[in-house]
Amino acid sequence: MFRLQAPLPARYTDASDDELAAMIGAARATLGDRVVILGHHYQRDEVMRWADARGDSYGLSRFAADQDRAEFVVFCGVTFMAEAADILTAPSQMVLLPDLNAGCSLADMADLDTVEIAWSELGRVVDLDAVVPVTYMNSSAALKAFVGRHRGTVCTSANADAAVRWALGVPYDTAPGPELAEHVIASGRKVLFFPDQHLGRNTVYSLGFSSNDERVWDPGLPSGGLTEADLKEPTFLLWKGHCSVHQRFTVDHVESFRAAHPDGLVIVHPECAHEVAVLADKVGSTDTIINYVCRAAPGSAIGIGTEVHLVHRLAEEHPDLTIVSLDPLVCPCSTMFRIDPPHLAWVLEGLVAGEVRNRIVVDEATAADARVALARMLEIGGSSF
Ligand code: CIZ
């Protein structure tokens, strides 16, 4: 869905940093418990300083849902996160996204129409009862609803392993490896995983599957660019989507870091390409990365492959560690970066004036199906839940 943010009035665009901080502080004080401000880990510091809670997309949505005193949830994140918060909060709560252009290019790589086409093409050659759709949290509400309707689940980067095991009917305590893979292949179960192929691939390879067990569905090509055999044979169909930030990290980045820090540790997000992930000491979600840094021995050098605002914040908060981004030409998440103090001030001052600006609303039919999939994700759990 494409929404356009209208330019802000000069009161906000011409204000100095101090003036904006004064506006935000005054509006927040006036609104008191009526508002809660959520800051995703990838937000810039000038925004993050105002957050009542910091976290990943799912953690923040849960936090919002638990704040029943807050009438307004100002989500400093991107559209799919604000949608998830609207789905999980009470009908009386309103979710606002300070800049409507803060979308997510990864989430936009799959939409309901193209996923429905893939599903029906798959249905021509395999029994859909054996296929479970799994969507990453970074997807539209419409796709969360699709998996809710088709016995599937949502996953986050923190519980993708548990979600894929669940989809394949593999108990959580079964050791990963070739035996697990053989057992699943023999069962004929399949997973359609969207929209991030890298999270899908890193997850299924860590369970013991190989490149023979997956094909990539390219939504831009007829039949996903696949033959009938390609649809029938593999256990996994991975959607051809990627995160433009995490896809930047390369093998050369890891090797350069290791050359500069021979005893250093490397941790990368599972949205990074598999050839990068295999070189890392640890692969994990934003919360996993934060916990890894918090537990590191003083003096450690850590190279991180994730969004740069989080990396810089961790470096500032841990002066006893050497923390660097693996990519020296660091690239922020440009859509997250749209949320800035002028937009935050504009939304908060609107609330003070009785005007709800940039409300994100998911229609109730979609929300009901999406809630089913989100509830399944919570039931499935996983290491970080
Ligand atoms: O779901 C999130 O918040 C994202 C974008 C990443 C993560 O690992 O938490």
mmCIF file of C-alpha atoms and ligand atoms in Angstrom:
data_model
loop_
_atom_site.group_PDB
_atom_site.id
_atom_site.type_symbol
_atom_site.label_atom_id
_atom_site.label_comp_id
_atom_site.label_asym_id
_atom_site.label_seq_id
_atom_site.Cartn_x
_atom_site.Cartn_y
_atom_site.Cartn_z
ATOM 1 C CA MET A 1 0.000 0.000 0.000
ATOM 2 C CA PHE A 2 1.453 3.396 -0.947
ATOM 3 C CA ARG A 3 0.563 6.414 1.157
ATOM 4 C CA LEU A 4 1.988 9.828 0.662
ATOM 5 C CA GLN A 5 3.091 12.043 3.501
ATOM 6 C CA ALA A 6 2.165 15.697 2.943
ATOM 7 C CA PRO A 7 4.982 18.189 3.601
ATOM 8 C CA LEU A 8 5.038 19.514 7.164
ATOM 9 C CA PRO A 9 4.283 23.146 8.017
ATOM 10 C CA ALA A 10 7.307 25.472 8.348
ATOM 11 C CA ARG A 11 6.815 25.566 12.145
ATOM 12 C CA TYR A 12 8.358 22.059 12.147
ATOM 13 C CA THR A 13 10.708 22.111 9.178
ATOM 14 C CA ASP A 14 12.311 25.425 10.188
ATOM 15 C CA ALA A 15 12.590 24.662 13.911
ATOM 16 C CA SER A 16 15.985 24.116 15.522
ATOM 17 C CA ASP A 17 16.805 20.864 17.345
ATOM 18 C CA ASP A 18 16.231 22.599 20.694
ATOM 19 C CA GLU A 19 12.893 24.041 19.586
ATOM 20 C CA LEU A 20 11.729 20.632 18.382
ATOM 21 C CA ALA A 21 12.815 18.999 21.643
ATOM 22 C CA ALA A 22 10.857 21.660 23.563
ATOM 23 C CA MET A 23 7.734 21.043 21.413
ATOM 24 C CA ILE A 24 7.925 17.263 21.833
ATOM 25 C CA GLY A 25 8.585 17.517 25.575
ATOM 26 C CA ALA A 26 5.687 19.947 26.131
ATOM 27 C CA ALA A 27 3.227 17.877 24.059
ATOM 28 C CA ARG A 28 4.178 14.693 25.857
ATOM 29 C CA ALA A 29 3.796 16.309 29.249
ATOM 30 C CA THR A 30 0.338 17.587 28.282
ATOM 31 C CA LEU A 31 -0.763 14.189 26.957
ATOM 32 C CA GLY A 32 0.629 12.251 29.946
ATOM 33 C CA ASP A 33 -0.586 8.627 30.114
ATOM 34 C CA ARG A 34 -2.835 9.165 27.102
ATOM 35 C CA VAL A 35 0.107 8.559 24.774
ATOM 36 C CA VAL A 36 2.833 5.962 24.558
ATOM 37 C CA ILE A 37 5.788 6.417 22.203
ATOM 38 C CA LEU A 38 7.441 3.285 20.808
ATOM 39 C CA GLY A 39 10.964 3.271 19.349
ATOM 40 C CA HIS A 40 12.162 0.460 17.115
ATOM 41 C CA HIS A 41 15.831 -0.527 17.608
ATOM 42 C CA TYR A 42 16.710 0.965 14.209
ATOM 43 C CA GLN A 43 15.507 4.491 15.033
ATOM 44 C CA ARG A 44 17.869 7.433 15.189
ATOM 45 C CA ASP A 45 18.882 8.686 18.677
ATOM 46 C CA GLU A 46 17.050 12.043 18.404
ATOM 47 C CA VAL A 47 13.808 10.030 18.162
ATOM 48 C CA MET A 48 14.781 7.152 20.434
ATOM 49 C CA ARG A 49 15.333 9.492 23.399
ATOM 50 C CA TRP A 50 11.561 10.033 23.543
ATOM 51 C CA ALA A 51 10.589 6.362 23.447
ATOM 52 C CA ASP A 52 8.702 4.869 26.398
ATOM 53 C CA ALA A 53 9.761 1.448 25.123
ATOM 54 C CA ARG A 54 12.450 0.237 22.747
ATOM 55 C CA GLY A 55 12.289 -3.084 20.999
ATOM 56 C CA ASP A 56 11.697 -5.120 17.899
ATOM 57 C CA SER A 57 8.453 -4.942 15.967
ATOM 58 C CA TYR A 58 6.673 -7.705 17.810
ATOM 59 C CA GLY A 59 7.897 -6.764 21.290
ATOM 60 C CA LEU A 60 6.749 -3.187 20.764
ATOM 61 C CA SER A 61 3.305 -4.249 19.552
ATOM 62 C CA ARG A 62 2.889 -6.423 22.651
ATOM 63 C CA PHE A 63 4.022 -3.526 24.823
ATOM 64 C CA ALA A 64 1.419 -1.289 23.173
ATOM 65 C CA ALA A 65 -1.313 -3.876 23.693
ATOM 66 C CA ASP A 66 -0.459 -4.080 27.399
ATOM 67 C CA GLN A 67 -0.772 -0.289 27.827
ATOM 68 C CA ASP A 68 -4.506 -0.071 28.141
ATOM 69 C CA ARG A 69 -4.318 3.436 29.602
ATOM 70 C CA ALA A 70 -2.736 4.814 26.440
ATOM 71 C CA GLU A 71 -5.334 6.045 23.974
ATOM 72 C CA PHE A 72 -2.634 6.855 21.428
ATOM 73 C CA VAL A 73 0.324 4.736 20.373
ATOM 74 C CA VAL A 74 2.895 6.715 18.396
ATOM 75 C CA PHE A 75 4.948 4.057 16.616
ATOM 76 C CA CYS A 76 8.406 5.261 15.613
ATOM 77 C CA GLY A 77 9.007 2.452 13.159
ATOM 78 C CA VAL A 78 7.615 1.501 9.752
ATOM 79 C CA THR A 79 4.163 0.752 8.344
ATOM 80 C CA PHE A 80 4.002 -3.008 8.914
ATOM 81 C CA MET A 81 4.913 -2.450 12.569
ATOM 82 C CA ALA A 82 2.187 0.148 13.064
ATOM 83 C CA GLU A 83 -0.279 -2.233 11.389
ATOM 84 C CA ALA A 84 0.723 -5.049 13.773
ATOM 85 C CA ALA A 85 0.270 -2.692 16.714
ATOM 86 C CA ASP A 86 -3.195 -1.723 15.453
ATOM 87 C CA ILE A 87 -4.114 -5.411 15.133
ATOM 88 C CA LEU A 88 -2.947 -6.240 18.659
ATOM 89 C CA THR A 89 -4.198 -3.179 20.549
ATOM 90 C CA ALA A 90 -7.746 -2.618 21.803
ATOM 91 C CA PRO A 91 -10.280 -1.003 19.424
ATOM 92 C CA SER A 92 -10.257 2.099 21.649
ATOM 93 C CA GLN A 93 -6.517 2.623 21.045
ATOM 94 C CA MET A 94 -5.258 4.512 18.006
ATOM 95 C CA VAL A 95 -1.892 3.853 16.383
ATOM 96 C CA LEU A 96 -0.087 6.716 14.646
ATOM 97 C CA LEU A 97 2.915 6.551 12.320
ATOM 98 C CA PRO A 98 4.697 9.947 12.302
ATOM 99 C CA ASP A 99 5.628 9.737 8.586
ATOM 100 C CA LEU A 100 3.362 7.806 6.222
ATOM 101 C CA ASN A 101 6.234 7.270 3.803
ATOM 102 C CA ALA A 102 8.026 5.104 6.368
ATOM 103 C CA GLY A 103 7.375 1.819 4.603
ATOM 104 C CA CYS A 104 9.577 -1.271 4.315
ATOM 105 C CA SER A 105 10.946 -2.289 0.934
ATOM 106 C CA LEU A 106 11.266 -5.908 2.088
ATOM 107 C CA ALA A 107 7.619 -6.045 3.188
ATOM 108 C CA ASP A 108 6.631 -4.507 -0.166
ATOM 109 C CA MET A 109 8.313 -7.353 -2.089
ATOM 110 C CA ALA A 110 5.315 -9.614 -1.466
ATOM 111 C CA ASP A 111 1.689 -8.568 -1.687
ATOM 112 C CA LEU A 112 -1.599 -10.402 -1.387
ATOM 113 C CA ASP A 113 -2.161 -10.695 -5.157
ATOM 114 C CA THR A 114 1.239 -12.178 -5.953
ATOM 115 C CA VAL A 115 1.143 -14.535 -2.958
ATOM 116 C CA GLU A 116 -2.320 -15.747 -3.980
ATOM 117 C CA ILE A 117 -1.007 -16.399 -7.495
ATOM 118 C CA ALA A 118 1.903 -18.419 -6.070
ATOM 119 C CA TRP A 119 -0.472 -20.339 -3.813
ATOM 120 C CA SER A 120 -2.802 -21.293 -6.656
ATOM 121 C CA GLU A 121 0.094 -22.220 -8.999
ATOM 122 C CA LEU A 122 1.426 -24.439 -6.251
ATOM 123 C CA GLY A 123 -2.048 -25.894 -5.810
ATOM 124 C CA ARG A 124 -2.021 -27.022 -9.457
ATOM 125 C CA VAL A 125 0.829 -29.442 -8.795
ATOM 126 C CA VAL A 126 0.851 -30.297 -5.081
ATOM 127 C CA ASP A 127 -1.772 -30.975 -2.440
ATOM 128 C CA LEU A 128 -2.099 -27.663 -0.584
ATOM 129 C CA ASP A 129 -3.051 -29.541 2.595
ATOM 130 C CA ALA A 130 0.634 -30.457 2.817
ATOM 131 C CA VAL A 131 1.810 -26.832 2.419
ATOM 132 C CA VAL A 132 2.061 -24.363 5.289
ATOM 133 C CA PRO A 133 2.562 -20.662 4.489
ATOM 134 C CA VAL A 134 4.898 -18.786 6.842
ATOM 135 C CA THR A 135 5.233 -15.037 6.636
ATOM 136 C CA TYR A 136 7.890 -12.933 8.297
ATOM 137 C CA MET A 137 6.686 -10.219 10.649
ATOM 138 C CA ASN A 138 8.026 -7.795 8.000
ATOM 139 C CA SER A 139 4.943 -8.168 5.812
ATOM 140 C CA SER A 140 1.645 -6.394 5.328
ATOM 141 C CA ALA A 141 -1.398 -7.085 7.497
ATOM 142 C CA ALA A 142 -3.026 -8.605 4.384
ATOM 143 C CA LEU A 143 -0.320 -11.292 4.229
ATOM 144 C CA LYS A 144 -0.540 -12.000 7.949
ATOM 145 C CA ALA A 145 -4.255 -12.495 7.357
ATOM 146 C CA PHE A 146 -3.516 -14.797 4.384
ATOM 147 C CA VAL A 147 -1.424 -17.141 6.547
ATOM 148 C CA GLY A 148 -4.072 -16.942 9.262
ATOM 149 C CA ARG A 149 -6.668 -18.185 6.743
ATOM 150 C CA HIS A 150 -4.430 -20.953 5.400
ATOM 151 C CA ARG A 151 -3.340 -22.677 8.658
ATOM 152 C CA GLY A 152 -0.010 -20.852 8.597
ATOM 153 C CA THR A 153 1.876 -18.598 10.951
ATOM 154 C CA VAL A 154 3.837 -15.401 11.272
ATOM 155 C CA CYS A 155 7.442 -15.602 12.458
ATOM 156 C CA THR A 156 9.984 -13.064 13.587
ATOM 157 C CA SER A 157 13.720 -13.273 13.163
ATOM 158 C CA ALA A 158 13.757 -14.389 16.823
ATOM 159 C CA ASN A 159 11.552 -17.456 16.340
ATOM 160 C CA ALA A 160 11.884 -18.443 12.666
ATOM 161 C CA ASP A 161 13.473 -21.769 13.679
ATOM 162 C CA ALA A 162 10.540 -22.669 15.935
ATOM 163 C CA ALA A 163 7.997 -21.497 13.346
ATOM 164 C CA VAL A 164 9.511 -23.601 10.544
ATOM 165 C CA ARG A 165 9.734 -26.645 12.845
ATOM 166 C CA TRP A 166 6.070 -26.137 13.721
ATOM 167 C CA ALA A 167 5.118 -25.845 10.048
ATOM 168 C CA LEU A 168 6.951 -29.106 9.310
ATOM 169 C CA GLY A 169 5.613 -30.926 12.361
ATOM 170 C CA VAL A 170 9.109 -31.317 13.843
ATOM 171 C CA PRO A 171 9.268 -31.212 17.668
ATOM 172 C CA TYR A 172 11.347 -28.377 19.088
ATOM 173 C CA ASP A 173 13.803 -30.747 20.778
ATOM 174 C CA THR A 174 14.650 -32.766 17.629
ATOM 175 C CA ALA A 175 18.338 -32.236 16.873
ATOM 176 C CA PRO A 176 18.956 -30.362 13.603
ATOM 177 C CA GLY A 177 20.801 -32.285 10.902
ATOM 178 C CA PRO A 178 20.383 -34.637 7.944
ATOM 179 C CA GLU A 179 18.125 -37.041 9.854
ATOM 180 C CA LEU A 180 15.632 -34.307 10.612
ATOM 181 C CA ALA A 181 15.718 -33.233 6.961
ATOM 182 C CA GLU A 182 15.266 -36.793 5.640
ATOM 183 C CA HIS A 183 12.325 -37.383 7.946
ATOM 184 C CA VAL A 184 10.595 -34.192 6.764
ATOM 185 C CA ILE A 185 11.310 -34.868 3.072
ATOM 186 C CA ALA A 186 9.775 -38.329 3.428
ATOM 187 C CA SER A 187 6.664 -36.817 5.029
ATOM 188 C CA GLY A 188 6.029 -34.656 1.935
ATOM 189 C CA ARG A 189 5.347 -31.532 4.012
ATOM 190 C CA LYS A 190 6.194 -28.196 2.431
ATOM 191 C CA VAL A 191 6.602 -24.565 3.445
ATOM 192 C CA LEU A 192 5.998 -21.430 1.390
ATOM 193 C CA PHE A 193 8.119 -18.796 3.134
ATOM 194 C CA PHE A 194 7.836 -15.067 2.362
ATOM 195 C CA PRO A 195 8.935 -12.356 1.842
ATOM 196 C CA ASP A 196 12.615 -12.694 2.898
ATOM 197 C CA GLN A 197 14.484 -15.495 1.139
ATOM 198 C CA HIS A 198 17.570 -15.012 3.329
ATOM 199 C CA LEU A 199 15.798 -15.463 6.655
ATOM 200 C CA GLY A 200 14.113 -18.517 5.127
ATOM 201 C CA ARG A 201 17.353 -19.983 3.773
ATOM 202 C CA ASN A 202 19.408 -19.341 6.915
ATOM 203 C CA THR A 203 16.678 -20.946 8.997
ATOM 204 C CA VAL A 204 16.188 -24.079 6.910
ATOM 205 C CA TYR A 205 19.918 -24.686 6.405
ATOM 206 C CA SER A 206 20.453 -24.425 10.167
ATOM 207 C CA LEU A 207 17.888 -27.223 10.561
ATOM 208 C CA GLY A 208 19.900 -29.543 8.293
ATOM 209 C CA PHE A 209 18.363 -28.908 4.856
ATOM 210 C CA SER A 210 20.480 -28.032 1.818
ATOM 211 C CA SER A 211 20.164 -26.110 -1.418
ATOM 212 C CA ASN A 212 18.548 -29.205 -3.003
ATOM 213 C CA ASP A 213 15.602 -28.763 -0.657
ATOM 214 C CA GLU A 214 14.685 -25.212 -1.683
ATOM 215 C CA ARG A 215 13.733 -23.222 -4.762
ATOM 216 C CA VAL A 216 13.265 -19.487 -5.054
ATOM 217 C CA TRP A 217 9.897 -18.242 -6.236
ATOM 218 C CA ASP A 218 10.379 -15.084 -8.284
ATOM 219 C CA PRO A 219 7.050 -13.199 -8.255
ATOM 220 C CA GLY A 220 8.165 -11.210 -11.309
ATOM 221 C CA LEU A 221 8.298 -14.316 -13.544
ATOM 222 C CA PRO A 222 5.531 -16.569 -14.886
ATOM 223 C CA SER A 223 5.116 -19.560 -12.532
ATOM 224 C CA GLY A 224 7.711 -17.951 -10.284
ATOM 225 C CA GLY A 225 10.359 -18.889 -12.860
ATOM 226 C CA LEU A 226 9.986 -22.545 -11.800
ATOM 227 C CA THR A 227 9.132 -25.771 -13.585
ATOM 228 C CA GLU A 228 6.497 -28.193 -12.368
ATOM 229 C CA ALA A 229 9.266 -30.404 -10.942
ATOM 230 C CA ASP A 230 10.701 -27.368 -9.106
ATOM 231 C CA LEU A 231 7.353 -26.854 -7.442
ATOM 232 C CA LYS A 232 6.801 -30.508 -6.619
ATOM 233 C CA GLU A 233 10.168 -31.672 -5.375
ATOM 234 C CA PRO A 234 11.623 -29.282 -2.793
ATOM 235 C CA THR A 235 10.382 -28.903 0.765
ATOM 236 C CA PHE A 236 10.759 -25.105 0.724
ATOM 237 C CA LEU A 237 9.687 -22.395 -1.644
ATOM 238 C CA LEU A 238 11.450 -19.188 -0.635
ATOM 239 C CA TRP A 239 10.090 -15.888 -1.879
ATOM 240 C CA LYS A 240 12.529 -13.739 -3.849
ATOM 241 C CA GLY A 241 12.619 -10.850 -1.402
ATOM 242 C CA HIS A 242 15.419 -9.242 0.564
ATOM 243 C CA CYS A 243 16.206 -6.450 2.995
ATOM 244 C CA SER A 244 18.257 -3.803 1.210
ATOM 245 C CA VAL A 245 20.185 -3.003 4.409
ATOM 246 C CA HIS A 246 21.140 -6.558 5.371
ATOM 247 C CA GLN A 247 21.854 -7.648 1.813
ATOM 248 C CA ARG A 248 24.728 -5.148 1.747
ATOM 249 C CA PHE A 249 26.891 -7.228 4.085
ATOM 250 C CA THR A 250 29.415 -9.347 2.190
ATOM 251 C CA VAL A 251 32.008 -12.055 2.740
ATOM 252 C CA ASP A 252 34.704 -9.384 2.162
ATOM 253 C CA HIS A 253 33.302 -7.352 5.074
ATOM 254 C CA VAL A 254 33.616 -10.315 7.433
ATOM 255 C CA GLU A 255 37.111 -11.138 6.185
ATOM 256 C CA SER A 256 38.302 -7.532 6.552
ATOM 257 C CA PHE A 257 36.946 -7.381 10.098
ATOM 258 C CA ARG A 258 38.671 -10.664 11.000
ATOM 259 C CA ALA A 259 41.951 -9.440 9.500
ATOM 260 C CA ALA A 260 41.759 -6.265 11.624
ATOM 261 C CA HIS A 261 40.530 -8.080 14.770
ATOM 262 C CA PRO A 262 41.869 -11.661 14.728
ATOM 263 C CA ASP A 263 40.210 -12.442 18.075
ATOM 264 C CA GLY A 264 37.067 -10.514 17.245
ATOM 265 C CA LEU A 265 33.528 -11.842 17.177
ATOM 266 C CA VAL A 266 31.072 -11.493 14.321
ATOM 267 C CA ILE A 267 27.320 -11.421 14.725
ATOM 268 C CA VAL A 268 24.917 -10.858 11.857
ATOM 269 C CA HIS A 269 21.179 -10.639 11.382
ATOM 270 C CA PRO A 270 19.519 -13.623 9.637
ATOM 271 C CA GLU A 271 18.348 -11.310 6.826
ATOM 272 C CA CYS A 272 22.005 -11.353 5.644
ATOM 273 C CA ALA A 273 22.930 -13.659 2.755
ATOM 274 C CA HIS A 274 23.770 -17.238 3.715
ATOM 275 C CA GLU A 275 27.412 -17.014 2.613
ATOM 276 C CA VAL A 276 27.835 -14.178 5.141
ATOM 277 C CA ALA A 277 25.841 -15.898 7.879
ATOM 278 C CA VAL A 278 28.012 -19.047 7.742
ATOM 279 C CA LEU A 279 31.111 -16.979 8.474
ATOM 280 C CA ALA A 280 29.602 -15.404 11.597
ATOM 281 C CA ASP A 281 30.112 -16.587 15.169
ATOM 282 C CA LYS A 282 26.443 -15.954 15.780
ATOM 283 C CA VAL A 283 23.349 -15.219 13.700
ATOM 284 C CA GLY A 284 20.425 -13.584 15.440
ATOM 285 C CA SER A 285 17.613 -11.062 15.621
ATOM 286 C CA THR A 286 18.051 -7.518 16.922
ATOM 287 C CA ASP A 287 17.317 -8.656 20.488
ATOM 288 C CA THR A 288 19.819 -11.514 20.129
ATOM 289 C CA ILE A 289 22.448 -9.049 18.901
ATOM 290 C CA ILE A 290 21.782 -6.740 21.859
ATOM 291 C CA ASN A 291 22.010 -9.625 24.359
ATOM 292 C CA TYR A 292 25.187 -10.923 22.723
ATOM 293 C CA VAL A 293 26.847 -7.529 23.119
ATOM 294 C CA CYS A 294 25.641 -7.200 26.728
ATOM 295 C CA ARG A 295 27.214 -10.556 27.611
ATOM 296 C CA ALA A 296 30.533 -10.012 25.786
ATOM 297 C CA ALA A 297 33.719 -10.001 27.872
ATOM 298 C CA PRO A 298 35.180 -6.510 28.442
ATOM 299 C CA GLY A 299 37.723 -5.652 25.772
ATOM 300 C CA SER A 300 36.039 -7.787 23.070
ATOM 301 C CA ALA A 301 35.882 -6.545 19.495
ATOM 302 C CA ILE A 302 32.549 -7.234 17.815
ATOM 303 C CA GLY A 303 31.701 -6.742 14.149
ATOM 304 C CA ILE A 304 27.952 -6.451 13.614
ATOM 305 C CA GLY A 305 25.905 -6.960 10.472
ATOM 306 C CA THR A 306 22.700 -5.027 11.030
ATOM 307 C CA GLU A 307 21.204 -1.537 10.742
ATOM 308 C CA VAL A 308 23.732 1.110 11.639
ATOM 309 C CA HIS A 309 21.765 3.127 14.208
ATOM 310 C CA LEU A 310 21.538 0.072 16.430
ATOM 311 C CA VAL A 311 25.259 -0.629 15.946
ATOM 312 C CA HIS A 312 26.226 2.945 16.870
ATOM 313 C CA ARG A 313 23.935 2.933 19.909
ATOM 314 C CA LEU A 314 25.474 -0.315 21.129
ATOM 315 C CA ALA A 315 28.967 1.146 20.641
ATOM 316 C CA GLU A 316 28.045 4.204 22.725
ATOM 317 C CA GLU A 317 26.406 2.141 25.454
ATOM 318 C CA HIS A 318 29.389 -0.252 25.727
ATOM 319 C CA PRO A 319 32.557 1.851 25.811
ATOM 320 C CA ASP A 320 34.487 -1.165 27.193
ATOM 321 C CA LEU A 321 33.961 -2.988 23.869
ATOM 322 C CA THR A 322 35.084 -2.241 20.325
ATOM 323 C CA ILE A 323 31.877 -2.379 18.319
ATOM 324 C CA VAL A 324 31.885 -1.699 14.600
ATOM 325 C CA SER A 325 29.560 -2.143 11.670
ATOM 326 C CA LEU A 326 30.897 -4.813 9.322
ATOM 327 C CA ASP A 327 30.151 -2.490 6.415
ATOM 328 C CA PRO A 328 32.457 0.552 6.553
ATOM 329 C CA LEU A 329 30.174 2.432 4.127
ATOM 330 C CA VAL A 330 27.335 1.963 6.548
ATOM 331 C CA CYS A 331 23.843 2.310 5.244
ATOM 332 C CA PRO A 332 20.908 3.151 7.505
ATOM 333 C CA CYS A 333 17.399 1.865 6.934
ATOM 334 C CA SER A 334 16.216 4.815 4.845
ATOM 335 C CA THR A 335 12.535 4.334 5.607
ATOM 336 C CA MET A 336 13.063 4.113 9.391
ATOM 337 C CA PHE A 337 15.132 7.279 9.010
ATOM 338 C CA ARG A 338 12.062 9.154 7.790
ATOM 339 C CA ILE A 339 10.830 9.298 11.359
ATOM 340 C CA ASP A 340 12.488 12.407 12.704
ATOM 341 C CA PRO A 341 11.841 15.017 15.420
ATOM 342 C CA PRO A 342 9.788 17.324 13.112
ATOM 343 C CA HIS A 343 7.330 14.507 12.288
ATOM 344 C CA LEU A 344 7.189 13.351 15.893
ATOM 345 C CA ALA A 345 6.486 16.916 17.082
ATOM 346 C CA TRP A 346 3.809 17.376 14.387
ATOM 347 C CA VAL A 347 1.956 14.197 15.371
ATOM 348 C CA LEU A 348 2.134 14.915 19.120
ATOM 349 C CA GLU A 349 1.063 18.540 18.791
ATOM 350 C CA GLY A 350 -1.837 17.343 16.636
ATOM 351 C CA LEU A 351 -3.005 15.134 19.500
ATOM 352 C CA VAL A 352 -2.763 18.031 21.926
ATOM 353 C CA ALA A 353 -4.934 20.055 19.539
ATOM 354 C CA GLY A 354 -7.454 17.176 19.342
ATOM 355 C CA GLU A 355 -6.413 16.135 15.818
ATOM 356 C CA VAL A 356 -5.335 12.540 15.149
ATOM 357 C CA ARG A 357 -2.732 12.669 12.364
ATOM 358 C CA ASN A 358 -1.469 9.643 10.391
ATOM 359 C CA ARG A 359 -3.607 7.030 12.062
ATOM 360 C CA ILE A 360 -2.933 3.479 10.779
ATOM 361 C CA VAL A 361 -6.067 1.347 10.663
ATOM 362 C CA VAL A 362 -6.317 -2.292 9.593
ATOM 363 C CA ASP A 363 -9.866 -3.258 8.598
ATOM 364 C CA GLU A 364 -11.492 -5.660 11.051
ATOM 365 C CA ALA A 365 -11.837 -8.635 8.650
ATOM 366 C CA THR A 366 -8.110 -8.514 7.849
ATOM 367 C CA ALA A 367 -7.203 -7.878 11.483
ATOM 368 C CA ALA A 368 -9.237 -10.876 12.673
ATOM 369 C CA ASP A 369 -7.404 -13.308 10.344
ATOM 370 C CA ALA A 370 -4.032 -11.700 11.044
ATOM 371 C CA ARG A 371 -4.663 -12.029 14.792
ATOM 372 C CA VAL A 372 -5.098 -15.796 14.307
ATOM 373 C CA ALA A 373 -1.650 -15.997 12.696
ATOM 374 C CA LEU A 374 -0.047 -13.762 15.324
ATOM 375 C CA ALA A 375 -1.608 -15.814 18.123
ATOM 376 C CA ARG A 376 -0.188 -18.963 16.493
ATOM 377 C CA MET A 377 3.239 -17.345 16.440
ATOM 378 C CA LEU A 378 2.973 -16.669 20.136
ATOM 379 C CA GLU A 379 1.812 -20.242 20.859
ATOM 380 C CA ILE A 380 4.729 -21.628 18.850
ATOM 381 C CA GLY A 381 7.089 -19.515 20.905
ATOM 382 C CA GLY A 382 10.812 -20.006 20.419
ATOM 383 C CA SER A 383 14.030 -19.157 22.177
ATOM 384 C CA SER A 384 13.346 -15.437 22.531
ATOM 385 C CA PHE A 385 9.663 -15.541 23.361
HETATM 386 O O1 CIZ B 1 11.071 -7.430 13.487
HETATM 387 C C1 CIZ B 1 11.885 -6.536 13.685
HETATM 388 O O2 CIZ B 1 11.757 -5.698 14.538
HETATM 389 C C2 CIZ B 1 13.052 -6.452 12.799
HETATM 390 C C3 CIZ B 1 12.903 -5.588 11.634
HETATM 391 C C4 CIZ B 1 14.181 -7.094 13.024
HETATM 392 C C5 CIZ B 1 14.506 -7.854 14.239
HETATM 393 O O3 CIZ B 1 15.394 -8.719 14.178
HETATM 394 O O4 CIZ B 1 13.971 -7.603 15.313
#
